[in-house]
Coordinates of C-alpha atoms and ligand atoms in Angstrom, one line a residue:
M177 CA 29.6 -92.6 83.2
K178 CA 27.8 -92.6 86.5
K179 CA 30.5 -90.3 87.8
I180 CA 30.1 -87.9 85.0
F181 CA 26.3 -87.9 85.5
F182 CA 26.8 -87.1 89.2
L183 CA 29.3 -84.4 88.5
S184 CA 27.0 -82.8 85.9
L185 CA 24.1 -82.9 88.4
C186 CA 26.3 -81.2 91.0
L187 CA 27.3 -78.5 88.5
L188 CA 23.6 -77.9 87.7
I189 CA 22.7 -77.6 91.4
F190 CA 25.5 -75.4 92.5
S191 CA 26.3 -73.2 89.6
S192 CA 23.9 -70.5 90.3
I193 CA 25.6 -67.1 89.9
T194 CA 27.0 -65.6 93.0
H195 CA 25.9 -62.6 94.9
S196 CA 28.7 -60.4 93.7
Q197 CA 28.2 -61.6 90.1
Q198 CA 24.6 -60.6 90.4
A199 CA 25.6 -57.1 91.4
R200 CA 27.8 -56.9 88.3
R201 CA 24.7 -57.3 86.1
N202 CA 23.7 -53.7 87.0
P203 CA 24.4 -51.6 83.8
N204 CA 26.2 -48.9 85.9
W205 CA 28.6 -51.4 87.4
K206 CA 32.3 -50.7 86.9
P207 CA 35.3 -52.7 87.8
S208 CA 37.3 -51.4 90.9
I209 CA 41.0 -51.8 90.1
I210 CA 43.5 -50.6 92.8
P211 CA 45.8 -49.1 91.9
E212 CA 44.0 -47.4 89.0
P213 CA 45.4 -48.6 85.7
Y214 CA 46.9 -46.2 83.2
S215 CA 44.0 -46.7 80.7
M216 CA 40.9 -48.9 80.7
Q217 CA 38.4 -49.3 77.9
I218 CA 35.3 -51.1 79.1
G219 CA 33.4 -53.1 76.5
K220 CA 29.9 -54.6 76.6
G221 CA 29.0 -57.8 78.5
Y222 CA 31.0 -60.6 80.0
L223 CA 33.2 -63.4 79.2
K224 CA 31.8 -66.5 80.9
L225 CA 34.7 -68.8 81.8
P226 CA 34.3 -72.6 81.6
Y227 CA 34.4 -74.7 84.7
Y228 CA 37.5 -76.5 83.3
L229 CA 39.8 -73.6 82.6
N230 CA 43.1 -73.7 80.8
I231 CA 45.9 -71.2 81.3
I232 CA 48.4 -71.1 78.4
S233 CA 51.9 -70.1 79.4
P234 CA 55.1 -69.8 77.5
S235 CA 58.0 -72.1 78.6
N236 CA 59.7 -69.2 80.4
K237 CA 60.2 -70.4 83.9
E238 CA 59.1 -67.2 85.7
V239 CA 55.9 -66.9 83.6
R240 CA 55.2 -70.5 84.2
Q241 CA 55.4 -69.8 87.9
I242 CA 53.0 -67.0 87.6
A243 CA 50.6 -69.3 85.7
D244 CA 50.9 -71.9 88.4
Q245 CA 50.2 -69.3 91.1
L246 CA 47.1 -68.1 89.1
A247 CA 45.9 -71.7 88.7
S248 CA 46.3 -72.3 92.4
T249 CA 44.3 -69.1 93.2
L250 CA 41.5 -70.1 90.9
Q251 CA 41.5 -73.7 91.8
N252 CA 38.8 -75.1 94.1
M253 CA 37.0 -78.3 94.6
A254 CA 34.9 -77.7 91.6
N255 CA 36.8 -75.4 89.2
A256 CA 39.5 -77.4 87.6
V257 CA 42.3 -75.2 86.3
K258 CA 45.2 -76.5 84.2
V259 CA 48.3 -74.8 83.0
K260 CA 49.4 -75.8 79.5
E261 CA 52.6 -74.8 77.7
G262 CA 52.0 -72.9 74.5
T263 CA 51.6 -69.6 72.7
T264 CA 48.2 -69.9 71.0
P265 CA 44.9 -69.4 72.7
G266 CA 42.2 -72.0 72.9
N267 CA 38.5 -71.3 73.4
K268 CA 38.1 -69.1 76.5
T269 CA 41.6 -69.7 77.8
I270 CA 43.8 -67.3 79.8
L271 CA 46.8 -66.7 77.5
L272 CA 50.0 -65.3 79.0
S273 CA 52.5 -64.1 76.4
L274 CA 55.9 -62.5 76.5
V275 CA 56.2 -60.2 73.6
N276 CA 58.6 -57.6 72.3
D277 CA 56.3 -54.6 72.0
P278 CA 57.7 -51.1 72.6
S279 CA 54.2 -49.7 73.0
I280 CA 54.1 -51.6 76.4
K281 CA 56.1 -49.5 79.0
P282 CA 58.6 -51.1 81.4
N283 CA 56.9 -53.4 83.9
G284 CA 53.6 -52.7 82.1
Y285 CA 51.1 -55.1 80.5
R286 CA 48.2 -55.2 78.1
L287 CA 45.2 -57.1 79.3
Q288 CA 42.5 -57.9 76.8
I289 CA 39.3 -59.7 77.7
T290 CA 37.0 -60.6 74.8
A291 CA 34.0 -62.9 74.5
T292 CA 36.4 -65.6 73.4
G293 CA 39.2 -65.4 76.0
I294 CA 41.7 -63.5 78.1
S295 CA 45.2 -62.4 77.0
I296 CA 47.9 -60.8 79.1
K297 CA 50.9 -59.5 77.2
A298 CA 54.1 -58.0 78.6
N299 CA 57.7 -57.5 77.6
E300 CA 59.0 -59.1 80.9
P301 CA 57.6 -61.6 83.4
A302 CA 57.0 -58.8 86.0
G303 CA 54.5 -57.2 83.6
I304 CA 52.7 -60.5 83.3
F305 CA 52.6 -60.7 87.1
Y306 CA 51.0 -57.3 87.4
G307 CA 48.5 -58.1 84.6
V308 CA 47.5 -61.2 86.5
Q309 CA 47.0 -59.1 89.7
T310 CA 44.7 -56.9 87.7
L311 CA 42.8 -59.8 86.2
L312 CA 42.2 -61.3 89.7
Q313 CA 40.6 -58.0 90.7
L314 CA 38.2 -58.5 87.8
F315 CA 37.0 -61.8 89.1
P316 CA 34.1 -61.6 91.4
D317 CA 34.8 -61.2 95.2
E318 CA 34.4 -65.0 95.7
V319 CA 37.8 -65.5 94.2
E320 CA 39.1 -64.5 97.6
E321 CA 37.3 -67.3 99.5
L322 CA 38.0 -70.2 97.3
R323 CA 39.6 -72.6 99.7
E324 CA 36.3 -72.9 101.6
R325 CA 33.9 -73.0 98.7
K326 CA 32.2 -76.3 98.1
S327 CA 30.5 -75.4 94.8
P328 CA 31.9 -74.4 91.4
I329 CA 31.6 -70.9 90.1
E330 CA 30.9 -69.9 86.6
W331 CA 33.2 -66.9 86.5
E332 CA 32.1 -63.9 84.6
I333 CA 34.8 -61.4 83.7
P334 CA 33.9 -58.0 82.2
I335 CA 35.0 -57.5 78.6
L336 CA 37.6 -54.7 78.5
T337 CA 41.1 -53.7 77.5
I338 CA 43.6 -52.4 80.0
E339 CA 47.0 -50.8 79.2
D340 CA 49.0 -50.3 82.3
H341 CA 52.4 -49.6 83.7
P342 CA 53.8 -48.2 87.0
R343 CA 54.8 -44.6 87.7
F344 CA 57.6 -45.6 90.1
G345 CA 60.0 -48.5 90.3
W346 CA 60.2 -48.4 94.2
R347 CA 56.7 -49.2 95.6
G348 CA 57.4 -50.1 99.2
L349 CA 56.0 -51.1 102.5
M350 CA 58.2 -51.2 105.5
L351 CA 57.5 -53.7 108.3
D352 CA 59.2 -53.3 111.7
V353 CA 59.8 -56.9 112.9
S354 CA 61.9 -55.8 115.8
R355 CA 59.4 -54.1 118.1
H356 CA 57.1 -57.0 117.6
F357 CA 58.3 -60.2 115.8
F358 CA 56.3 -61.6 112.9
T359 CA 57.0 -65.2 111.8
V360 CA 58.1 -66.3 108.3
K361 CA 54.5 -67.4 107.7
E362 CA 53.1 -64.1 108.8
V363 CA 55.6 -62.2 106.6
K364 CA 54.6 -64.4 103.6
A365 CA 51.0 -63.5 104.2
F366 CA 52.0 -59.8 104.3
I367 CA 53.7 -60.3 100.9
D368 CA 50.6 -62.1 99.5
Q369 CA 48.5 -59.1 100.5
M370 CA 50.9 -56.4 99.2
V371 CA 51.4 -57.9 95.8
K372 CA 47.7 -57.8 95.1
Y373 CA 48.2 -54.1 95.0
K374 CA 51.4 -54.1 93.0
F375 CA 53.8 -53.2 95.8
N376 CA 57.2 -54.5 94.8
L377 CA 59.4 -53.8 97.8
L378 CA 59.4 -55.1 101.3
H379 CA 61.7 -53.2 103.7
L380 CA 62.3 -55.3 106.8
H381 CA 63.4 -53.3 109.8
L382 CA 65.4 -56.2 111.3
T383 CA 67.1 -54.6 114.3
D384 CA 66.2 -52.1 117.0
D385 CA 66.4 -51.6 120.7
Q386 CA 63.6 -54.2 121.3
G387 CA 65.1 -57.1 119.3
W388 CA 67.7 -58.3 116.8
R389 CA 65.9 -60.5 114.3
I390 CA 68.4 -61.9 111.9
E391 CA 70.9 -64.7 112.6
I392 CA 74.5 -63.6 112.1
K393 CA 76.4 -66.9 112.3
S394 CA 79.8 -65.1 113.1
L395 CA 78.2 -63.2 116.0
P396 CA 75.8 -65.7 117.5
K397 CA 74.9 -63.7 120.6
L398 CA 73.1 -61.1 118.5
T399 CA 70.2 -63.6 118.4
E400 CA 71.0 -65.8 121.4
V401 CA 70.7 -62.7 123.6
G402 CA 69.5 -59.9 121.3
A403 CA 66.4 -61.6 119.9
W404 CA 64.7 -62.1 123.3
R405 CA 63.2 -59.8 125.9
V406 CA 61.0 -60.0 128.9
E407 CA 57.3 -60.1 128.0
R408 CA 55.0 -57.2 128.6
T409 CA 51.3 -56.6 127.6
G410 CA 49.6 -53.2 127.5
T411 CA 50.9 -49.8 126.3
F412 CA 54.3 -50.1 124.8
G413 CA 56.6 -47.3 125.9
N414 CA 55.4 -47.3 129.5
F415 CA 56.5 -50.8 130.5
P416 CA 58.8 -51.5 133.4
K417 CA 62.3 -52.5 132.4
P418 CA 63.4 -56.1 133.1
Q419 CA 63.4 -57.1 136.7
P420 CA 66.3 -59.0 138.3
G421 CA 66.0 -62.7 137.4
E422 CA 63.2 -62.2 134.9
K423 CA 63.2 -64.6 132.0
A424 CA 63.5 -63.1 128.4
S425 CA 60.7 -65.1 126.8
Y426 CA 59.3 -62.9 124.1
G427 CA 61.0 -62.7 120.6
G428 CA 62.3 -64.6 117.7
F429 CA 64.5 -64.2 114.7
Y430 CA 65.0 -65.4 111.2
T431 CA 67.7 -68.0 110.5
H432 CA 69.7 -67.9 107.3
D433 CA 67.3 -70.6 105.9
D434 CA 64.3 -68.5 106.9
I435 CA 65.7 -65.5 105.1
R436 CA 66.5 -67.5 102.0
D437 CA 62.9 -68.9 102.1
L438 CA 61.5 -65.4 102.4
V439 CA 63.7 -64.0 99.7
R440 CA 62.7 -66.8 97.3
Y441 CA 59.0 -66.4 98.2
A442 CA 59.2 -62.6 97.6
G443 CA 61.1 -63.0 94.4
E444 CA 58.5 -65.4 93.0
R445 CA 56.1 -62.5 93.5
F446 CA 58.4 -59.8 92.0
V447 CA 59.1 -58.3 95.4
N448 CA 62.6 -57.2 96.5
I449 CA 63.4 -57.4 100.2
L450 CA 65.4 -54.5 101.6
P451 CA 67.1 -55.5 104.8
E452 CA 67.7 -52.8 107.5
I453 CA 70.4 -53.0 110.2
D454 CA 69.7 -49.8 112.2
V455 CA 73.0 -48.3 113.5
P456 CA 74.5 -46.5 115.3
G457 CA 71.4 -45.6 117.3
H458 CA 68.5 -48.0 118.0
S459 CA 71.1 -50.6 119.0
L460 CA 70.2 -51.7 122.5
A461 CA 69.6 -55.3 121.4
A462 CA 73.0 -55.5 119.8
L463 CA 74.6 -54.0 122.9
A464 CA 72.8 -56.5 125.2
A465 CA 74.7 -59.2 123.2
Y466 CA 78.0 -57.3 122.8
P467 CA 78.3 -54.5 125.3
E468 CA 81.9 -53.9 124.2
L469 CA 80.4 -52.1 121.1
S470 CA 79.3 -49.1 123.3
C471 CA 81.3 -46.0 124.2
T472 CA 79.7 -46.3 127.6
P473 CA 80.6 -49.4 129.7
G474 CA 77.6 -50.9 131.4
D475 CA 75.0 -53.6 131.6
Y476 CA 72.6 -53.6 128.7
Y477 CA 69.3 -55.3 128.1
V478 CA 66.9 -55.8 125.2
S479 CA 64.2 -53.2 125.9
P480 CA 60.7 -54.6 126.5
G481 CA 59.2 -51.2 125.6
D482 CA 60.4 -49.2 128.6
R483 CA 61.0 -45.5 128.3
F484 CA 64.7 -45.0 128.1
M485 CA 64.6 -42.3 125.4
I486 CA 63.3 -38.9 126.4
W487 CA 61.6 -36.7 123.9
P488 CA 61.2 -33.4 125.7
G489 CA 59.4 -31.6 122.9
G490 CA 59.4 -27.9 122.4
G491 CA 62.3 -28.0 120.0
Q492 CA 64.6 -29.6 122.5
H493 CA 66.8 -32.5 121.3
F494 CA 65.9 -36.0 122.5
Y495 CA 68.3 -37.9 124.7
G496 CA 68.8 -41.4 126.1
T497 CA 68.9 -42.4 129.7
L498 CA 70.8 -45.4 128.5
D499 CA 73.4 -45.3 125.7
N500 CA 71.8 -47.3 122.9
T501 CA 74.4 -46.5 120.3
I502 CA 77.3 -48.3 118.6
C503 CA 80.4 -46.3 119.3
P504 CA 81.9 -44.7 116.2
A505 CA 85.2 -44.4 118.0
N506 CA 85.6 -48.1 118.6
E507 CA 87.5 -50.0 115.8
K508 CA 85.9 -53.2 117.0
A509 CA 82.5 -51.8 115.9
Y510 CA 83.6 -51.7 112.3
E511 CA 85.0 -55.3 112.5
Y512 CA 81.6 -56.4 113.8
L513 CA 79.7 -54.4 111.2
D514 CA 81.8 -55.9 108.5
K515 CA 80.8 -59.4 109.7
I516 CA 77.2 -58.4 109.9
F517 CA 77.0 -56.8 106.5
T518 CA 79.0 -59.7 104.9
E519 CA 76.2 -62.1 106.0
V520 CA 73.4 -59.7 105.2
A521 CA 74.8 -59.0 101.7
S522 CA 75.1 -62.8 101.0
L523 CA 71.5 -63.5 102.0
F524 CA 69.6 -60.6 100.3
P525 CA 70.1 -60.3 96.5
F526 CA 68.6 -56.8 96.4
G527 CA 71.1 -54.2 95.4
Y528 CA 70.6 -52.0 98.5
I529 CA 71.2 -52.4 102.2
H530 CA 69.6 -50.0 104.7
M531 CA 71.9 -48.9 107.6
G532 CA 69.3 -46.9 109.5
G533 CA 71.2 -43.9 110.8
D534 CA 68.1 -42.3 112.4
E535 CA 67.5 -40.8 115.8
T536 CA 71.0 -41.3 117.3
A537 CA 71.0 -40.1 120.9
R538 CA 74.4 -38.5 121.3
N539 CA 74.3 -37.3 124.9
F540 CA 76.7 -40.0 126.0
W541 CA 79.1 -39.2 123.1
E542 CA 79.4 -35.7 124.4
K543 CA 81.1 -37.1 127.6
S544 CA 83.1 -39.9 126.0
E545 CA 86.9 -39.6 126.0
Q546 CA 87.0 -42.1 123.1
I547 CA 84.8 -39.8 121.0
K548 CA 86.9 -36.8 122.0
A549 CA 90.0 -38.6 120.9
L550 CA 88.4 -39.6 117.6
M551 CA 87.4 -36.0 116.9
Q552 CA 90.9 -34.8 117.4
K553 CA 92.4 -37.6 115.3
E554 CA 90.0 -37.3 112.4
N555 CA 89.6 -33.5 112.7
L556 CA 85.9 -33.7 113.3
K557 CA 84.4 -30.5 114.5
D558 CA 81.1 -31.6 116.0
L559 CA 79.0 -34.7 116.7
D560 CA 77.3 -34.4 113.3
E561 CA 80.7 -34.9 111.8
V562 CA 81.3 -37.8 114.1
Q563 CA 78.1 -39.4 113.0
S564 CA 78.9 -38.7 109.3
Y565 CA 82.4 -40.3 109.9
F566 CA 80.6 -43.5 111.1
V567 CA 78.1 -43.5 108.2
R568 CA 80.9 -43.1 105.6
R569 CA 82.8 -46.0 107.1
V570 CA 79.6 -48.1 107.1
E571 CA 79.1 -47.1 103.5
K572 CA 82.6 -48.3 102.6
I573 CA 81.8 -51.7 104.2
I574 CA 78.5 -52.0 102.5
N575 CA 80.0 -51.0 99.1
S576 CA 82.8 -53.5 99.6
K577 CA 80.1 -56.2 99.6
G578 CA 78.8 -55.1 96.2
K579 CA 75.8 -53.2 97.6
K580 CA 74.6 -49.7 97.6
M581 CA 73.8 -48.1 101.0
I582 CA 70.6 -46.3 101.8
G583 CA 69.8 -44.7 105.1
W584 CA 67.2 -42.5 106.9
D585 CA 67.7 -38.8 106.2
E586 CA 69.8 -38.1 109.3
I587 CA 72.7 -39.5 107.2
L588 CA 72.7 -36.1 105.6
Q589 CA 73.9 -34.5 108.8
G590 CA 77.6 -33.7 108.8
G591 CA 77.9 -34.5 105.1
L592 CA 76.4 -37.3 103.0
A593 CA 78.5 -40.4 102.2
P594 CA 79.5 -40.3 98.6
N595 CA 77.3 -43.0 97.0
A596 CA 74.4 -43.1 99.6
A597 CA 70.7 -43.1 98.8
V598 CA 68.4 -41.3 101.2
M599 CA 65.1 -42.4 102.6
S600 CA 63.4 -39.2 103.5
W601 CA 61.1 -39.5 106.6
R602 CA 61.3 -36.2 108.5
G603 CA 59.1 -34.6 105.7
M604 CA 60.3 -34.3 102.2
K605 CA 63.2 -31.8 102.9
G606 CA 65.9 -34.4 103.4
G607 CA 64.9 -36.0 100.1
I608 CA 65.0 -32.6 98.4
E609 CA 68.4 -31.9 99.8
A610 CA 69.8 -35.3 98.8
A611 CA 68.4 -35.0 95.3
T612 CA 69.8 -31.6 95.0
Q613 CA 73.2 -33.1 95.8
G614 CA 72.6 -35.7 93.0
H615 CA 71.7 -38.7 95.3
E616 CA 68.9 -41.2 94.9
V617 CA 65.9 -40.7 97.1
V618 CA 63.0 -42.8 98.4
M619 CA 60.2 -40.6 99.9
S620 CA 58.5 -41.9 103.0
P621 CA 57.6 -38.7 104.9
T622 CA 55.8 -39.1 108.3
D623 CA 53.0 -36.8 107.2
F624 CA 51.9 -39.0 104.3
S625 CA 53.3 -42.5 104.9
Y626 CA 53.6 -43.4 108.5
F627 CA 51.1 -46.2 108.9
D628 CA 51.8 -46.6 112.7
Y629 CA 49.9 -43.3 113.1
M630 CA 46.2 -43.3 114.0
Q631 CA 43.9 -43.2 111.0
G632 CA 40.9 -41.6 112.8
D633 CA 39.9 -39.8 115.9
A634 CA 42.1 -40.5 119.0
S635 CA 38.9 -41.2 121.0
I636 CA 38.4 -44.4 119.1
E637 CA 41.7 -45.5 117.6
P638 CA 44.4 -47.5 119.6
P639 CA 46.5 -44.6 120.9
V640 CA 49.5 -43.4 119.0
Y641 CA 51.0 -39.9 119.2
A642 CA 50.0 -38.7 115.7
S643 CA 47.4 -39.2 113.0
L644 CA 47.3 -39.9 109.3
R645 CA 44.0 -40.2 107.6
L646 CA 43.3 -42.1 104.4
K647 CA 42.6 -39.0 102.4
K648 CA 46.0 -37.5 103.3
V649 CA 47.7 -40.7 102.0
F650 CA 45.7 -40.4 98.8
R651 CA 47.2 -36.9 98.3
F652 CA 50.8 -38.1 98.7
E653 CA 53.0 -36.8 95.8
P654 CA 56.5 -38.2 96.0
V655 CA 58.1 -35.8 93.5
P656 CA 58.5 -32.3 94.9
A657 CA 58.4 -29.3 92.6
G658 CA 61.8 -28.3 91.2
V659 CA 63.6 -31.6 91.9
N660 CA 65.2 -33.9 89.3
A661 CA 62.4 -36.5 89.1
S662 CA 64.7 -39.2 87.9
L663 CA 66.4 -39.2 91.3
I664 CA 63.1 -40.0 93.1
K665 CA 63.0 -43.7 92.9
G666 CA 59.6 -43.9 94.5
G667 CA 58.2 -44.1 97.9
Q668 CA 57.0 -46.3 100.7
A669 CA 54.8 -46.5 103.7
N670 CA 56.3 -47.5 107.1
L671 CA 54.6 -49.7 109.7
W672 CA 56.5 -49.3 113.0
T673 CA 55.1 -51.9 115.3
E674 CA 55.6 -50.6 118.9
Q675 CA 51.8 -50.8 119.2
V676 CA 51.2 -53.6 116.7
T677 CA 51.4 -56.9 118.5
N678 CA 49.6 -59.2 116.1
T679 CA 48.8 -59.7 112.5
R680 CA 45.1 -58.7 112.8
H681 CA 46.1 -55.3 114.0
L682 CA 48.9 -55.1 111.4
Q683 CA 46.2 -55.6 108.7
Y684 CA 44.0 -52.9 110.4
M685 CA 46.9 -50.4 110.3
I686 CA 47.9 -51.2 106.7
W687 CA 44.4 -51.3 105.0
P688 CA 42.9 -49.2 103.5
R689 CA 45.8 -46.8 103.7
A690 CA 48.0 -49.0 101.5
F691 CA 45.4 -48.8 98.8
A692 CA 46.0 -45.0 98.7
M693 CA 49.8 -45.6 98.8
A694 CA 49.5 -48.0 95.9
E695 CA 47.7 -45.4 93.9
A696 CA 50.3 -42.8 94.8
L697 CA 53.2 -45.0 93.6
W698 CA 51.7 -46.8 90.6
T699 CA 49.0 -44.6 89.1
A700 CA 49.7 -41.6 86.9
K701 CA 49.4 -38.4 88.9
E702 CA 46.8 -36.9 86.6
K703 CA 44.4 -39.8 87.3
R704 CA 44.4 -39.0 91.0
D705 CA 43.9 -35.4 90.4
S706 CA 41.0 -35.8 88.0
S707 CA 37.4 -35.5 89.1
E708 CA 36.5 -38.7 87.3
T709 CA 39.2 -40.9 88.9
G710 CA 40.0 -38.9 92.0
W711 CA 39.0 -39.2 95.7
N712 CA 35.3 -40.1 95.4
Y713 CA 36.0 -42.7 92.8
F714 CA 38.8 -44.1 94.9
V715 CA 36.5 -44.4 98.0
K716 CA 34.0 -46.4 95.9
K717 CA 36.8 -48.7 94.9
V718 CA 38.0 -49.0 98.5
E719 CA 34.5 -50.1 99.6
D720 CA 34.5 -52.8 96.9
H721 CA 37.8 -54.0 98.1
F722 CA 36.5 -54.1 101.7
D723 CA 34.0 -56.7 100.4
R724 CA 36.9 -58.7 99.0
F725 CA 38.8 -58.4 102.3
D726 CA 35.6 -59.7 104.1
N727 CA 35.8 -62.7 101.9
A728 CA 39.5 -63.1 102.5
K729 CA 39.0 -62.6 106.2
V730 CA 41.6 -59.8 106.2
K731 CA 41.1 -57.0 108.7
Y732 CA 40.9 -53.4 107.7
A733 CA 40.1 -50.1 109.3
R734 CA 36.7 -48.5 108.9
S735 CA 38.0 -45.2 110.3
L736 CA 37.2 -43.4 107.0
Y737 CA 33.5 -43.5 108.0
D738 CA 34.0 -41.9 111.4
P739 CA 33.6 -38.1 112.0
I740 CA 36.5 -35.7 111.9
V741 CA 36.1 -33.6 115.1
Q742 CA 37.2 -30.0 115.5
V743 CA 36.4 -27.7 118.3
S744 CA 36.6 -23.9 118.4
K745 CA 36.4 -21.6 121.4
K746 CA 34.7 -18.3 121.5
D747 CA 35.2 -17.6 125.2
S748 CA 35.7 -19.5 128.4
S749 CA 32.2 -21.0 128.4
T750 CA 31.4 -21.0 124.6
Y751 CA 32.7 -23.9 122.6
F752 CA 31.6 -24.9 119.1
L753 CA 31.8 -28.4 117.6
N754 CA 32.6 -28.8 113.9
L755 CA 32.1 -32.2 112.4
S756 CA 32.8 -33.5 108.9
T757 CA 33.6 -36.8 107.2
E758 CA 36.2 -37.9 104.7
V759 CA 33.6 -39.8 102.8
S760 CA 30.7 -37.8 101.2
G761 CA 27.1 -38.8 101.6
L762 CA 27.2 -39.7 105.3
S763 CA 25.0 -38.3 108.0
I764 CA 26.4 -37.8 111.6
H765 CA 23.9 -38.3 114.4
Y766 CA 24.8 -37.3 117.9
S767 CA 23.8 -37.0 121.5
F768 CA 25.0 -35.0 124.5
D769 CA 22.9 -36.9 127.1
N770 CA 24.9 -40.1 127.3
S771 CA 22.4 -42.1 125.3
F772 CA 23.3 -44.0 122.1
P773 CA 22.5 -42.0 119.0
D774 CA 20.9 -43.8 116.0
Q775 CA 19.6 -42.4 112.7
Y776 CA 16.6 -40.8 114.4
Y777 CA 18.8 -38.7 116.6
P778 CA 19.6 -35.1 115.7
K779 CA 21.7 -35.0 112.6
Y780 CA 24.7 -32.7 112.5
Q781 CA 24.2 -29.8 110.1
N782 CA 26.3 -26.8 111.1
A783 CA 28.7 -25.9 113.9
L784 CA 27.0 -26.8 117.2
L785 CA 27.2 -25.1 120.5
I786 CA 28.5 -27.6 123.1
P787 CA 26.1 -27.6 126.1
N788 CA 28.2 -26.6 129.0
E789 CA 26.7 -29.1 131.4
A790 CA 27.2 -32.1 129.1
A791 CA 29.6 -34.8 130.1
N792 CA 29.9 -36.7 126.8
L793 CA 29.5 -36.3 123.1
K794 CA 28.4 -39.5 121.4
M795 CA 28.3 -39.8 117.6
I796 CA 27.7 -42.3 114.9
T797 CA 27.6 -42.1 111.1
Y798 CA 24.9 -43.5 108.8
R799 CA 24.4 -44.0 105.1
D800 CA 21.1 -44.9 103.6
N801 CA 19.7 -45.9 107.0
E802 CA 22.6 -48.2 107.7
T803 CA 25.4 -47.4 110.2
V804 CA 28.7 -47.3 108.6
G805 CA 30.8 -45.7 111.3
R806 CA 31.5 -46.8 114.8
L807 CA 30.0 -45.3 118.0
M808 CA 32.4 -42.6 119.2
T809 CA 32.3 -41.2 122.7
I810 CA 34.4 -38.1 123.6
P811 CA 34.2 -36.5 127.1
V812 CA 33.2 -32.9 126.8
A813 CA 36.2 -32.0 129.0
D814 CA 38.5 -33.5 126.3
L815 CA 36.7 -31.7 123.6
K816 CA 37.3 -28.4 125.3
K817 CA 41.0 -29.2 125.6
R818 CA 41.1 -29.7 121.8
A819 CA 39.7 -26.2 121.2
K820 CA 41.7 -23.9 119.0
Ligands
ACM203 C1 62.2 -43.2 111.9 O1 61.0 -43.1 111.9 N1 62.9 -43.1 113.0 C2 62.9 -43.4 110.7

C-alpha cells in the first residue's frame, strides 16, 4: 500500500506535460511525418495514453517481434508497457492486427488513432512495422530520449487516420565499410536510424582497395591481410603509401557470425542487406592477400588512402599507377570468385549480390600478354568486351548460387550479362539503357544520391570534390520519362566513406539528406510536387525532426541554413556577389572588414559589388533574431576564382 502511495505521489510530481507536448497544444500544430504518408486525415484533439500501456499483438511471430520492439522503445523507468496476445482492443491500447483487406496496398498500413485507442492494420507484418514507425513519429520528441528519462510521461497522440503505402520496393542506403570500417554495433545503429524513415535496403560495400571486410573461410588471407592497412589521419587521397616495416594496424572485418547477426538484426526490422564484392577493379586489398589474381605480377598493399589512381579530367580516361584489378584472363580468378560468392550467397538471404564492376582501370590490361591471348581465344575485339566477358562469367557464378547479379552501370559496357540488374550511378542514362534492354534498374545517380558529396558551401563543409544540396535530393525522381516504370525497382543514396572516419560524421552526411531520399522513394510523386506538401512543408518537417535528433543525440547537418554563394564578373575589377538560401524566411548578414557579422550588420538584399580591397567575406544567417546558420568566411580571392 505504501509503495502504491509513493508511486502515485511520484506520478503526480513528475507527470507535468513535456515541452514538446505543450507546443502541440497550438491549434495550428500539425504532425511531421517523414516520409509523407499517402493520406492523412487529422481529427480534433488527442488521445491521452495511460502510464500503464498495453500493446495487443496477434500470435504471428513477426508482429509479436514488432510489438516487443515498440514496447522496448516506449518503456522507461516510469511508463510500464506490456505486450499481450490478442485481437481485440482494450481501453486505450495499441492494437496491431494482420488483416486481409485489399484496400490496403502492398506493404501499406492503416493507422487509426481515436479517443479510445490506437489501431494499426496491415496485410503483412512489414506493413505493421511501417505503421509503427509512423506512430512513433506521432509521439512527442521525448520518445527519443527515454533511456535517460527519470519521470513518466503522459503521452498525447493526435487523433487522426493515416492510409499509407510505399511508392517503391527498393528504398536503399549504401554504406561503404571498406574505406573506413564500421563495427557491427555501429552498423546496427545505422539500421535503427534508417528504419525510422522506412528505408528497407542496406547495401554494404564490403570490399575495395582500402580494405576487405568480410571473412571468407576458404580464402583466409582476404581478411588476415586484406582487412588491415597502415593508419593515416588527415585528408584521404593524399596520404603516403605504406613505408617499409610499417605495421598495418587500422581495419577490421565481419566474421560469418557477425554477418549472420547483422542479417538477423536487419531482418527483424524488415531490411534486406545487399552485399557488394567489388570486382574486377577496386581490388587492391584482395591482391594484397592473393597477388596471383592480378595480370601484373608485383607487390601489392592495402591502400591507406594514397593516390594510386589518376583522374586527369578534361574527358581523359582515368588510369592506375598500380594495377588494382582482378585479371579476367586468369582462370584462377574465377575459382577464387566461386569460393567467395559461395560463402557470400550462404550468408545473405537477399536475392541479389552486387559485383561492383565500376571504374576498372584497364591501362595494365592493354599491355598484358595474358589479356591479349584471352582476346584472341574468345574473339573479344576490345577491352570493353574483355570486361563484359568477365562480368558474364561472374554472373554465371552468382546465378549458380541461386542469386541474381546486380552491378554498377559500367557492366553495360561491351554488352550486358543476360540476367543482370543495373545500379545506375553515372547519371540516369545507364539505368535508362538497361531498362530499354528489359533489365531491372536501381537508380542512384551521383547528381541526386551521392551523400559523400558536400551539402553546402565548400568554404565550410569538410572538403569533397562535389556538392549535393538537400533541395536537389528532394527533387530526385527515380523514374525517367519514357521508361517502363515496372523495371525501376527504386533507388538509393550512397555514402562512400573516404572522408568519413567516424559515426558522428557519418550521421552528419546522411541527415537530413536521407529525409529527402525517403520522401523520393516512399511518397507519391504528386505529394512532393504539390504546393501544400512540397519543399516548404518538407523543410518544416525536417526542422521538427532535428528536434527529435537532438533528443536522440544523433548528429545532422545544418547546411540548409547556410547561404548559397554565386559570383559573377563584369570585368577584371568588377565582381558581384549573389547570395540566396535553400530555406525561405532567412536573412543573410555580412561583412567585408573581417569582423563577425550579427543581425545588426548589413542584410543582403540584391547582388552586391565586392569591394576590391577586401580580404574576406563573412556571412551568417538569422531567422527571427536567432542565428540558424554557421559563420562562413570566404577569402575574396577565392570568390573571384568562382566567378562565372
Ligand atoms: C561508384 O561511385 N564508383 C559506383
